[in-house]
Amino acid sequence: MTSPASPVLVIGECVADIVRTDGTPDVVHPGGSPANLAYGLARLGRPAVLLTELGPDANGRLIRAHLESAGVEVRAAEVARTPSAVVRLDGHGRAEYTFDIGWTLPPTELDAPPAAVHLGSIGAVTDPGAASALALVERWRGRAQISYDPNVRPALMGRRAEAVRRVERLVALSDLVKASDEDLAWLYPGEAAEAVAERWLALGPAVVAVTLGAGGAFGLSRRGGRRQVPAVPVAVADTVGAGDSFMAAFLHARMAGTDLTGCLVQAVTAAALTVSRPGANPPSAAELTAALARRPQPEAP
């Protein structure tokens, strides 16, 4: 059995994001979708353990110090060099990625039961490490809440049909699934996001949430039906880490027993705070609470 103080186990990659904008020097930010999520959870006061890989280099030290500064427990297998990604920003702050990354996570045992297990992004689809990650998810399914975010990176997903097979297997193992409309458009070209979310819900999750960028987000729940909330208007610095901040806030709220609408409101508010400043810089609990107090609350259904 898990206790309220049991941590969330987050499985996946750390990445040094080398942010490149024309006319300015490169800036290195700690990144990687699972790492961002673990950091976001810890910033909200939710204990988190990150199972990952890091190199014995400056980028690895930067990322570890960043995560530990928020209270994340980092359990990292050592690799030759820390994975990296060149992040190019367009005039609207939207990010495009070029990766230098591998994922070789060895089989791992846990010291204590987690409250939840989160898997996603590159660590969920890149072999041989993906097999070790999947084994942990299968081991803890039914004893801990499982959450999943495919965070599609087309350059690393391989053939689309195989990527869809892997993604749908993890959807079926999960209690909570989050994806962006862009993720769904790559996985299922020409299909409406709503139709895909309904199909995913039928595979087994209790909740499927879909982010819509400036359109906010919607969620489907076996118990709560469909809910949608608008985005929070902000001046965008960049979109790096926005989806991870959304996922961290949504998972944190759900673990606290918040209803679907409340989870969506907290998540889009956290994402808005993140895009308003450079890099994957999710809000603290105090920042999110203050932002929520300023936001008009949706009417109850």
Backbone as numpy.savetxt, mean C-alpha at the origin, in Angstrom:
# Nx Ny Nz CAx CAy CAz Cx Cy Cz
-3.90 -16.79 19.27 -4.75 -15.58 19.27 -3.87 -14.33 19.27
-4.35 -13.28 18.62 -3.63 -12.02 18.61 -4.24 -11.07 19.63
-3.46 -10.10 20.05 -3.93 -9.08 20.99 -4.03 -7.76 20.26
-4.73 -6.76 20.86 -4.81 -5.44 20.21 -3.45 -4.83 19.95
-2.43 -5.23 20.75 -1.10 -4.66 20.58 -0.27 -5.43 19.56
-0.80 -6.55 19.04 -0.05 -7.31 18.05 0.18 -6.46 16.81
1.36 -6.56 16.19 1.65 -5.70 15.04 1.02 -6.22 13.75
0.95 -5.32 12.79 0.63 -5.71 11.42 1.94 -6.15 10.76
1.94 -7.32 10.18 3.09 -7.79 9.41 2.92 -7.32 7.97
3.84 -6.52 7.51 3.84 -6.05 6.13 4.98 -6.73 5.40
4.67 -7.35 4.27 5.66 -8.11 3.52 5.90 -7.43 2.18
7.16 -7.10 1.89 7.43 -6.53 0.58 8.65 -5.65 0.55
8.84 -5.04 -0.61 10.09 -4.38 -0.94 10.26 -3.00 -0.33
11.52 -2.67 -0.08 11.95 -1.29 0.13 12.62 -0.82 -1.17
12.41 0.43 -1.52 12.99 0.98 -2.74 13.47 2.40 -2.46
14.69 2.70 -2.90 15.17 4.08 -2.86 14.61 4.80 -4.07
13.67 5.73 -3.86 13.06 6.49 -4.95 13.95 7.68 -5.29
14.54 7.62 -6.48 15.39 8.72 -6.95 14.51 9.65 -7.78
14.03 10.70 -7.15 13.06 11.58 -7.79 13.81 12.54 -8.72
13.41 12.53 -9.98 14.10 13.28 -11.03 13.12 14.23 -11.71
13.39 15.50 -11.62 12.58 16.53 -12.27 13.51 17.38 -13.12
13.10 17.67 -14.33 13.95 18.44 -15.24 14.36 19.76 -14.61
15.66 20.04 -14.68 16.17 21.33 -14.22 16.52 21.40 -12.75
16.33 20.28 -12.00 16.66 20.28 -10.58 17.48 19.04 -10.25
18.29 19.08 -9.18 19.08 17.91 -8.80 18.19 16.75 -8.35
18.68 15.52 -8.54 17.97 14.34 -8.05 17.82 14.40 -6.53
16.70 13.90 -6.05 16.45 13.80 -4.61 16.08 12.35 -4.30
16.72 11.75 -3.31 16.45 10.37 -2.94 15.49 10.34 -1.75
14.36 9.62 -1.93 13.38 9.43 -0.86 13.28 7.95 -0.52
13.13 7.59 0.76 12.81 6.20 1.09 11.47 5.84 0.48
11.36 4.66 -0.14 10.11 4.27 -0.79 9.94 2.77 -0.86
9.09 2.37 -1.78 8.64 0.99 -1.87 7.26 0.91 -1.25
6.28 0.42 -2.02 4.89 0.45 -1.56 4.70 -0.20 -0.19
5.18 -1.45 0.05 4.98 -2.03 1.38 5.70 -1.24 2.48
6.90 -0.74 2.17 7.62 0.06 3.17 6.85 1.33 3.49
6.30 1.97 2.46 5.49 3.17 2.70 4.29 2.85 3.57
3.67 1.70 3.32 2.49 1.34 4.10 2.84 1.07 5.56
3.94 0.35 5.79 4.37 0.10 7.17 4.67 1.41 7.89
5.33 2.32 7.19 5.64 3.63 7.76 4.35 4.40 8.06
3.39 4.34 7.13 2.12 5.02 7.33 1.36 4.48 8.52
1.34 3.15 8.67 0.67 2.56 9.83 1.32 3.02 11.13
2.65 2.99 11.18 3.35 3.38 12.39 3.10 4.86 12.73
3.05 5.70 11.69 2.77 7.12 11.92 1.38 7.33 12.51
0.46 6.41 12.21 -0.89 6.50 12.76 -1.02 5.82 14.13
0.08 5.25 14.62 0.07 4.63 15.93 -0.20 3.14 15.91
-0.19 2.53 14.74 -0.45 1.09 14.61 0.89 0.34 14.54
1.21 -0.54 15.50 2.48 -1.26 15.45 2.63 -2.03 14.13
3.82 -1.94 13.54 4.06 -2.58 12.24 5.44 -3.20 12.20
5.49 -4.38 11.60 6.75 -5.08 11.33 6.87 -5.20 9.81
8.01 -4.80 9.26 8.22 -4.91 7.82 9.22 -6.03 7.55
8.76 -7.03 6.81 9.62 -8.13 6.36 10.08 -7.80 4.96
11.38 -7.56 4.77 11.85 -6.98 3.52 13.28 -7.39 3.23
13.90 -6.69 2.27 15.31 -6.87 1.93 15.96 -5.49 1.81
17.21 -5.39 2.30 17.97 -4.15 2.20 19.44 -4.48 1.94
20.11 -3.58 1.22 21.53 -3.74 1.01 22.34 -3.00 2.06
23.64 -3.36 2.21 24.52 -2.69 3.18 25.12 -1.42 2.59
24.26 -0.54 2.10 24.70 0.65 1.39 24.01 1.88 1.95
24.36 3.03 1.39 23.80 4.29 1.91 22.28 4.32 1.77
21.76 3.81 0.67 20.29 3.81 0.50 19.62 2.90 1.52
20.26 1.76 1.80 19.71 0.86 2.80 19.69 1.49 4.18
20.76 2.19 4.53 20.81 2.86 5.83 19.78 3.98 5.91
19.62 4.70 4.81 18.63 5.77 4.77 17.23 5.23 5.00
16.89 4.15 4.31 15.54 3.58 4.42 15.30 3.01 5.81
16.27 2.27 6.35 16.10 1.70 7.69 15.89 2.79 8.73
16.72 3.84 8.67 16.59 4.93 9.65 15.23 5.61 9.52
14.78 5.79 8.29 13.47 6.40 8.04 12.35 5.58 8.66
12.36 4.28 8.41 11.30 3.42 8.94 11.35 3.36 10.46
12.53 3.19 11.01 12.66 3.07 12.46 12.32 4.38 13.17
12.47 5.51 12.48 12.12 6.79 13.10 10.63 6.88 13.42
9.81 6.11 12.68 8.37 6.09 12.94 7.97 4.96 13.88
8.91 4.08 14.21 8.62 2.96 15.09 8.41 1.64 14.38
8.67 1.57 13.06 8.54 0.31 12.35 9.67 -0.63 12.77
9.32 -1.88 13.07 10.33 -2.91 13.30 10.74 -3.48 11.94
11.99 -3.32 11.57 12.48 -3.74 10.26 13.19 -5.09 10.39
12.65 -6.09 9.69 13.29 -7.40 9.62 13.71 -7.59 8.17
14.99 -7.34 7.89 15.48 -7.28 6.52 16.54 -8.33 6.26
16.28 -9.16 5.25 17.33 -10.03 4.73 18.31 -9.17 3.94
19.60 -9.48 4.03 20.59 -8.65 3.34 20.75 -9.09 1.89
20.75 -8.11 1.00 21.00 -8.34 -0.43 22.18 -7.47 -0.84
22.68 -7.69 -2.05 23.90 -7.01 -2.47 23.74 -5.50 -2.50
22.61 -5.01 -2.98 22.35 -3.56 -3.00 20.86 -3.31 -2.81
20.57 -2.19 -2.23 19.18 -1.81 -1.99 18.49 -1.50 -3.32
17.31 -2.06 -3.55 16.57 -1.76 -4.79 16.33 -0.25 -4.93
16.25 0.18 -6.19 16.03 1.60 -6.45 15.07 1.78 -7.61
14.54 2.99 -7.72 13.66 3.34 -8.83 13.87 4.81 -9.16
14.06 5.09 -10.43 14.09 6.48 -10.88 12.64 6.92 -11.07
12.25 7.96 -10.37 10.89 8.47 -10.41 10.90 9.80 -11.17
10.27 9.82 -12.33 10.18 11.05 -13.12 8.81 11.67 -12.91
8.82 12.96 -12.58 7.56 13.68 -12.33 7.23 14.56 -13.52
5.95 14.50 -13.94 5.52 15.40 -15.00 5.08 16.74 -14.41
4.56 17.61 -15.24 4.20 18.95 -14.77 3.07 18.98 -13.78
2.34 17.85 -13.63 1.23 17.76 -12.67 1.62 16.96 -11.43
2.89 16.59 -11.30 3.33 15.83 -10.14 3.10 14.35 -10.24
2.58 13.87 -11.39 2.36 12.43 -11.56 3.69 11.74 -11.78
3.81 10.52 -11.23 5.09 9.82 -11.22 5.11 8.66 -12.21
6.25 8.51 -12.90 6.54 7.34 -13.72 7.84 6.73 -13.21
7.89 5.37 -13.15 8.98 4.69 -12.48 9.80 3.84 -13.45
11.12 3.83 -13.23 12.04 2.90 -13.90 12.79 2.16 -12.80
12.64 0.82 -12.74 13.08 0.07 -11.58 14.42 -0.65 -11.79
15.18 -0.73 -10.72 16.33 -1.63 -10.61 16.12 -2.43 -9.33
15.43 -3.57 -9.46 14.96 -4.27 -8.26 14.90 -5.76 -8.49
15.22 -6.50 -7.45 14.97 -7.94 -7.39 14.25 -8.25 -6.09
13.79 -9.50 -5.96 13.03 -9.88 -4.75 13.28 -11.35 -4.50
14.11 -11.63 -3.49 14.56 -13.00 -3.23 14.29 -13.42 -1.79
13.25 -12.88 -1.19 12.95 -13.13 0.23 13.00 -14.62 0.55
13.81 -15.02 1.54 13.87 -16.45 1.90 12.66 -16.85 2.74
12.37 -18.16 2.84 11.30 -18.62 3.73 11.52 -18.09 5.15
10.45 -17.65 5.79 10.56 -16.95 7.06 9.51 -17.46 8.04
9.90 -17.60 9.30 8.97 -17.93 10.38 8.79 -16.70 11.26
7.63 -16.58 11.88 7.34 -15.45 12.75 7.53 -15.84 14.21
7.94 -14.85 15.02 8.13 -15.09 16.45 6.81 -15.09 17.21
5.83 -14.34 16.71 4.54 -14.20 17.40 3.46 -13.95 16.37
2.21 -14.27 16.70 1.12 -14.06 15.73 0.92 -12.58 15.42
0.74 -12.21 14.15 0.44 -10.83 13.81 -1.06 -10.54 13.93
-1.40 -9.27 14.09 -2.81 -8.88 14.08 -3.37 -8.91 12.67
-2.51 -8.63 11.70 -2.90 -8.62 10.30 -1.65 -8.85 9.46
-1.86 -9.28 8.23 -0.76 -9.47 7.28 -1.12 -8.71 6.02
-0.18 -7.87 5.57 -0.38 -7.13 4.32 0.68 -7.53 3.31
0.23 -7.71 2.08 1.11 -8.07 0.98 0.73 -7.23 -0.22
1.71 -6.90 -1.05 1.36 -6.17 -2.25 2.56 -5.82 -3.09
2.26 -5.17 -4.21 3.23 -4.60 -5.11 4.20 -5.65 -5.65
5.46 -5.26 -5.80 6.46 -6.10 -6.45 6.70 -7.38 -5.66
6.67 -7.30 -4.34 6.92 -8.47 -3.51 5.89 -9.57 -3.63
4.73 -9.24 -4.22 3.67 -10.24 -4.37 3.76 -11.00 -5.68
4.55 -10.48 -6.64 4.53 -11.08 -7.99 5.91 -11.44 -8.52
6.97 -11.03 -7.84 8.32 -11.25 -8.35 8.95 -12.45 -7.67
9.24 -13.47 -8.45 9.90 -14.66 -7.91 11.40 -14.43 -7.80
12.09 -15.16 -6.90 11.56 -16.24 -6.07 10.94 -15.79 -4.75
11.08 -14.51 -4.40 10.59 -14.05 -3.11 9.09 -14.10 -2.95
8.37 -13.99 -4.06 6.91 -14.01 -3.98 6.39 -15.31 -3.39
7.09 -16.42 -3.64 6.66 -17.70 -3.09 6.74 -17.70 -1.56
7.78 -17.10 -1.00 7.91 -17.02 0.45 6.83 -16.13 1.05
6.53 -15.02 0.35 5.48 -14.12 0.83 4.12 -14.81 0.80
3.83 -15.52 -0.29 2.56 -16.22 -0.41 2.42 -17.29 0.68
3.50 -17.97 1.00 3.45 -19.01 2.03 3.04 -18.42 3.38
3.52 -17.22 3.70 3.15 -16.58 4.95 1.68 -16.19 4.95
1.20 -15.68 3.84 -0.22 -15.32 3.74 -1.09 -16.55 3.93
-0.74 -17.64 3.27 -1.54 -18.86 3.39 -1.48 -19.42 4.80
-0.35 -19.27 5.47 -0.19 -19.81 6.82 -1.07 -19.07 7.82
-1.23 -17.74 7.63 -1.93 -16.94 8.62 -3.36 -16.62 8.23
-3.77 -17.03 7.06 -5.15 -16.79 6.65 -6.11 -17.48 7.63
-7.12 -16.75 8.05 -8.08 -17.28 9.02 -7.70 -17.00 10.45
-6.43 -16.67 10.69 -5.98 -16.32 12.05 -5.59 -14.86 12.17
-5.39 -14.19 11.05 -5.08 -12.76 11.02 -5.76 -12.17 9.79
-6.15 -10.91 9.88 -6.74 -10.24 8.73 -5.69 -10.12 7.62
-6.07 -10.45 6.40 -5.16 -10.36 5.26 -5.59 -9.19 4.38
-4.64 -8.33 4.04 -4.93 -7.24 3.11 -3.95 -7.29 1.95
-4.40 -6.75 0.81 -3.62 -6.87 -0.42 -3.83 -5.65 -1.30
-2.73 -5.15 -1.86 -2.77 -4.04 -2.81 -1.86 -4.40 -3.98
-2.41 -4.68 -5.17 -1.54 -5.09 -6.27 -0.56 -4.02 -6.71
-0.91 -2.74 -6.56 0.00 -1.63 -6.90 0.75 -1.94 -8.18
0.03 -2.09 -9.26 0.57 -2.61 -10.52 1.72 -1.75 -11.05
2.83 -2.41 -11.36 3.96 -1.81 -12.05 4.14 -2.59 -13.36
3.59 -2.10 -14.47 3.55 -2.89 -15.69 4.90 -3.45 -16.13
5.97 -2.70 -15.93 7.28 -3.15 -16.37 7.76 -4.37 -15.61
7.16 -4.66 -14.45 7.61 -5.76 -13.60 6.57 -6.86 -13.47
5.45 -6.73 -14.12 4.35 -7.68 -13.93 4.42 -8.89 -14.84
5.28 -8.85 -15.88 5.34 -9.97 -16.81 4.14 -9.98 -17.73
3.80 -11.16 -18.25 2.68 -11.28 -19.16 1.37 -11.00 -18.41
0.48 -10.28 -19.08 -0.75 -9.84 -18.41 -1.57 -11.02 -17.88
-1.72 -12.07 -18.67 -2.55 -13.20 -18.25 -2.01 -13.84 -16.98
-0.69 -13.99 -16.89 -0.09 -14.57 -15.69 -0.23 -13.61 -14.52
-0.07 -12.30 -14.78 -0.23 -11.31 -13.71 -1.65 -11.35 -13.15
-2.64 -11.44 -14.02 -4.03 -11.51 -13.57 -4.25 -12.76 -12.72
-3.68 -13.88 -13.14 -3.83 -15.12 -12.37 -3.26 -14.95 -10.96
-2.07 -14.37 -10.86 -1.44 -14.16 -9.55 -2.26 -13.20 -8.69
-2.69 -12.11 -9.31 -3.46 -11.11 -8.58 -4.76 -11.71 -8.05
-5.47 -12.42 -8.89 -6.76 -12.97 -8.46 -6.58 -14.05 -7.38
-5.48 -14.77 -7.41 -5.22 -15.74 -6.34 -5.08 -15.01 -5.00
-4.36 -13.89 -5.00 -4.18 -13.14 -3.76 -5.46 -12.43 -3.34
-6.23 -11.95 -4.29 -7.53 -11.37 -3.96 -8.39 -12.39 -3.22
-8.39 -13.62 -3.71 -9.22 -14.67 -3.11 -8.76 -15.03 -1.70
-7.49 -14.79 -1.39 -6.95 -15.10 -0.06 -7.15 -13.97 0.94
-7.61 -12.82 0.48 -7.59 -11.60 1.29 -8.96 -11.26 1.87
-8.91 -10.53 2.99 -10.11 -9.97 3.60 -10.39 -8.56 3.08
-9.32 -7.82 2.82 -9.42 -6.44 2.35 -8.51 -6.28 1.14
-9.04 -5.75 0.05 -8.26 -5.52 -1.16 -8.45 -4.07 -1.57
-7.34 -3.42 -1.93 -7.39 -2.06 -2.46 -6.66 -2.04 -3.79
-7.21 -1.31 -4.75 -6.55 -1.11 -6.04 -6.89 0.28 -6.54
-6.10 0.78 -7.47 -6.42 2.04 -8.13 -7.15 1.74 -9.43
-7.84 2.76 -9.93 -8.48 2.58 -11.24 -7.45 2.31 -12.32
-6.23 2.85 -12.18 -5.16 2.59 -13.14 -4.70 1.14 -13.05
-4.61 0.59 -11.84 -4.28 -0.84 -11.69 -5.27 -1.70 -12.47
-6.54 -1.43 -12.26 -7.59 -2.24 -12.87 -7.60 -2.07 -14.39
-7.31 -0.86 -14.87 -7.29 -0.64 -16.32 -6.17 -1.43 -16.98
-5.04 -1.61 -16.29 -3.96 -2.41 -16.88 -4.29 -3.90 -16.82
-4.83 -4.34 -15.70 -5.14 -5.77 -15.55 -6.29 -6.21 -16.45
-7.28 -5.34 -16.60 -8.49 -5.70 -17.35 -8.84 -4.58 -18.33
-8.12 -4.47 -19.42 -8.35 -3.35 -20.35 -9.79 -3.32 -20.84
-10.36 -2.13 -20.81 -11.70 -1.94 -21.34 -12.83 -2.25 -20.38
-12.52 -2.81 -19.21 -13.57 -3.13 -18.24 -13.75 -1.98 -17.24
-14.96 -1.76 -16.83 -15.25 -0.73 -15.84 -14.71 -1.15 -14.48
-14.15 -0.18 -13.75 -13.60 -0.47 -12.42 -14.65 -1.08 -11.50
-15.86 -0.58 -11.59 -16.94 -1.09 -10.73 -17.21 -2.58 -10.99
-17.20 -2.97 -12.26 -17.46 -4.37 -12.61 -16.35 -5.27 -12.09
-15.10 -4.81 -12.20 -13.99 -5.61 -11.69 -14.06 -5.74 -10.17
-14.37 -4.63 -9.50 -14.48 -4.67 -8.04 -15.56 -5.64 -7.59
-16.68 -5.66 -8.29 -17.75 -6.60 -7.94 -17.30 -8.04 -8.14
-16.56 -8.27 -9.22 -16.07 -9.63 -9.46 -15.05 -10.04 -8.40
-14.18 -9.11 -8.03 -13.22 -9.42 -6.96 -13.93 -9.71 -5.65
-14.95 -8.94 -5.33 -15.68 -9.18 -4.08 -16.25 -10.59 -4.06
-16.69 -11.07 -5.22 -17.25 -12.41 -5.29 -16.20 -13.50 -5.10
-14.91 -13.15 -5.25 -13.85 -14.14 -5.05 -13.61 -14.45 -3.57
-14.04 -13.54 -2.67 -13.88 -13.86 -1.26 -13.64 -12.73 -0.29
-13.06 -11.57 -0.70 -12.80 -10.52 0.29 -14.08 -9.98 0.92
-13.95 -9.42 2.12 -15.07 -8.74 2.75 -15.25 -7.34 2.20
-14.13 -6.72 1.79 -14.15 -5.34 1.30 -13.19 -5.21 0.12
-13.64 -4.50 -0.91 -12.77 -4.09 -2.02 -12.89 -2.58 -2.15
-11.76 -1.88 -2.09 -11.74 -0.42 -2.23 -10.98 -0.05 -3.49
-11.48 0.95 -4.20 -10.85 1.39 -5.45 -10.65 2.90 -5.39
-9.41 3.34 -5.61 -9.11 4.77 -5.64 -9.28 5.29 -7.06
-9.76 6.54 -7.15 -10.09 7.15 -8.43 -9.35 8.45 -8.66
-8.19 8.63 -8.03 -7.44 9.86 -8.18 -8.25 11.05 -7.69
-8.39 12.06 -8.55 -9.14 13.26 -8.17 -10.62 12.98 -7.98
-11.08 11.78 -8.40 -12.48 11.41 -8.20 -12.78 10.79 -6.85
-11.79 10.71 -5.97 -12.01 10.13 -4.65 -11.83 8.63 -4.64
-12.77 7.91 -4.06 -12.66 6.46 -3.94 -14.04 5.87 -3.67
-14.19 4.60 -4.05 -15.39 3.88 -3.65 -15.00 2.55 -3.05
-15.92 1.98 -2.29 -15.69 0.69 -1.68 -16.93 -0.18 -1.77
-16.71 -1.47 -1.93 -17.77 -2.46 -1.93 -17.56 -3.37 -0.74
-18.63 -3.67 -0.03 -18.55 -4.50 1.16 -19.67 -5.53 1.14
-19.36 -6.70 1.62 -20.40 -7.73 1.71 -21.49 -7.32 2.68
-21.15 -6.54 3.69 -22.13 -6.13 4.69 -22.64 -4.71 4.48
-21.79 -3.84 3.93 -22.15 -2.43 3.85 -22.55 -1.93 2.49
-22.59 -2.82 1.49 -22.98 -2.38 0.16 -21.90 -1.55 -0.50
-22.35 -0.52 -1.24 -21.41 0.36 -1.95 -21.39 1.73 -1.31
-20.21 2.30 -1.14 -20.05 3.65 -0.64 -19.00 4.36 -1.49
-19.18 5.66 -1.70 -18.20 6.46 -2.43 -18.04 7.79 -1.73
-16.80 8.28 -1.69 -16.52 9.58 -1.09 -15.66 10.39 -2.05
-15.81 11.71 -2.04 -15.01 12.57 -2.92 -13.59 12.74 -2.39
-12.71 13.14 -3.26 -11.34 13.47 -2.85 -11.33 14.80 -2.09
-10.24 15.05 -1.41 -10.03 16.33 -0.74 -9.22 17.23 -1.69
-9.76 18.36 -2.11 -9.02 19.23 -3.04 -7.75 19.78 -2.37
-6.61 19.57 -3.03 -5.34 20.09 -2.52 -4.46 20.48 -3.70
-3.46 21.32 -3.44 -2.42 21.59 -4.41 -1.44 20.42 -4.37
-1.25 19.76 -5.50 -0.46 18.53 -5.54 1.02 18.85 -5.70
1.84 18.38 -4.73 3.29 18.44 -4.88 3.77 17.30 -5.75
3.38 16.09 -5.41 3.55 14.91 -6.26 2.65 13.81 -5.73
2.50 12.75 -6.52 1.58 11.67 -6.14 2.31 10.47 -5.55
3.61 10.59 -5.27 4.39 9.47 -4.75 3.83 9.05 -3.39
3.47 7.78 -3.26 3.02 7.24 -1.98 1.57 7.51 -1.64
0.81 8.12 -2.54 -0.57 8.46 -2.22 -1.41 7.20 -1.97
-1.28 6.21 -2.85 -2.04 4.98 -2.69 -1.66 4.22 -1.44
-0.37 4.27 -1.08 0.08 3.58 0.13 -0.46 4.26 1.38
-0.50 5.58 1.36 -1.07 6.32 2.48 -2.56 6.01 2.61
-3.27 5.95 1.47 -4.68 5.56 1.48 -4.84 4.19 2.13
-4.02 3.23 1.70 -4.16 1.86 2.20 -3.86 1.79 3.69
-2.83 2.49 4.13 -2.48 2.47 5.55 -3.61 3.02 6.41
-4.18 4.15 5.98 -5.26 4.75 6.76 -6.51 3.89 6.73
-6.81 3.29 5.57 -8.00 2.44 5.46 -7.84 1.22 6.36
-6.69 0.55 6.31 -6.47 -0.64 7.13 -6.51 -0.28 8.61
-5.86 0.81 8.97 -5.86 1.24 10.37 -7.28 1.49 10.86
-8.08 2.18 10.06 -9.46 2.47 10.46 -10.29 1.20 10.55
-10.10 0.31 9.60 -10.87 -0.94 9.60 -10.54 -1.78 10.82
-9.26 -1.83 11.19 -8.86 -2.60 12.37 -9.42 -2.00 13.65
-9.75 -0.71 13.59 -10.36 -0.03 14.76 -11.87 -0.19 14.78
-12.44 -0.89 13.78 -13.87 -1.14 13.76 -14.69 -0.07 13.06
-14.03 0.82 12.29 -14.74 1.88 11.59 -15.53 1.31 10.42
-16.69 1.92 10.13 -17.51 1.44 9.02 -16.89 1.81 7.68
-17.48 1.31 6.59 -16.89 1.47 5.27 -16.75 2.94 4.89
-17.80 3.73 5.10 -17.72 5.14 4.76 -16.61 5.84 5.54
-16.55 5.55 6.83 -15.51 6.16 7.66 -14.11 5.77 7.22
-13.93 4.52 6.85 -12.63 4.07 6.35 -12.24 4.83 5.09
-13.20 4.99 4.17 -12.91 5.70 2.93 -12.58 7.16 3.20
-13.33 7.80 4.08 -13.07 9.20 4.40 -11.67 9.37 4.99
-11.31 8.53 5.95 -9.98 8.63 6.54 -8.91 8.39 5.49
-9.15 7.43 4.60 -8.13 7.06 3.61 -7.91 8.16 2.57
-8.98 8.74 2.03 -8.79 9.79 1.03 -8.20 11.05 1.67
-8.52 11.29 2.94 -7.94 12.43 3.63 -6.45 12.24 3.85
-6.04 11.03 4.24 -4.61 10.74 4.40 -3.88 10.86 3.07
-4.49 10.38 2.00 -3.86 10.48 0.68 -3.69 11.94 0.27
-4.69 12.76 0.55 -4.60 14.18 0.20 -3.45 14.86 0.94
-3.29 14.56 2.20 -2.16 15.12 2.95 -0.84 14.69 2.35
-0.77 13.45 1.88 0.47 12.93 1.31 0.82 13.61 -0.01
-0.16 13.80 -0.89 0.15 14.42 -2.18 0.42 15.91 -2.06
0.07 16.50 -0.94 0.29 17.93 -0.76 1.74 18.26 -0.42
2.58 17.22 -0.22 3.98 17.45 0.11 4.85 16.44 -0.63
6.11 16.74 -0.84 6.96 15.87 -1.67 7.21 14.52 -1.03
7.32 13.49 -1.90 7.70 12.16 -1.44 6.58 11.42 -0.74
6.90 10.17 -0.36 5.93 9.33 0.35 5.96 9.72 1.82
5.24 10.76 2.17 5.27 11.35 3.51 3.87 11.34 4.08
3.42 10.19 4.62 2.05 10.08 5.11 1.85 10.83 6.41
0.59 11.08 6.76 0.33 11.90 7.96 0.52 11.14 9.25
0.79 11.88 10.29 0.74 11.34 11.65 -0.71 11.25 12.08
-0.93 10.57 13.20 -2.29 10.48 13.74 -2.85 11.87 14.03
-2.02 12.76 14.57 -2.49 14.10 14.91 -2.84 14.89 13.65
-2.02 14.76 12.61 -2.30 15.47 11.36 -3.60 14.97 10.72
-3.79 13.66 10.74 -5.01 13.10 10.14 -6.24 13.53 10.94
-6.15 13.49 12.25 -7.28 13.91 13.09 -7.65 15.36 12.82
-6.63 16.23 12.70 -6.90 17.64 12.43 -7.54 17.83 11.06
-7.05 17.11 10.06 -7.60 17.23 8.71 -9.03 16.72 8.65
-9.31 15.64 9.36 -10.67 15.11 9.38 -11.63 16.09 10.05
-11.15 16.80 11.05 -12.01 17.78 11.74 -12.37 18.94 10.82
-11.51 19.21 9.84 -11.78 20.31 8.90 -12.64 19.86 7.74
-12.79 18.55 7.53 -13.50 18.04 6.36 -14.99 17.84 6.67
-15.88 18.33 5.82 -17.32 18.04 6.03 -17.56 16.54 5.97
-18.27 16.03 6.93 -18.53 14.59 6.97 -19.72 14.23 6.09
-19.63 13.11 5.36 -20.76 12.71 4.52 -21.97 12.31 5.37
-23.13 12.50 4.79 -24.33 12.10 5.50 -24.42 10.59 5.59
-24.98 10.10 6.68 -25.14 8.66 6.85 -26.10 8.14 5.78
-25.81 6.91 5.25 -26.70 6.34 4.23 -28.07 6.01 4.80
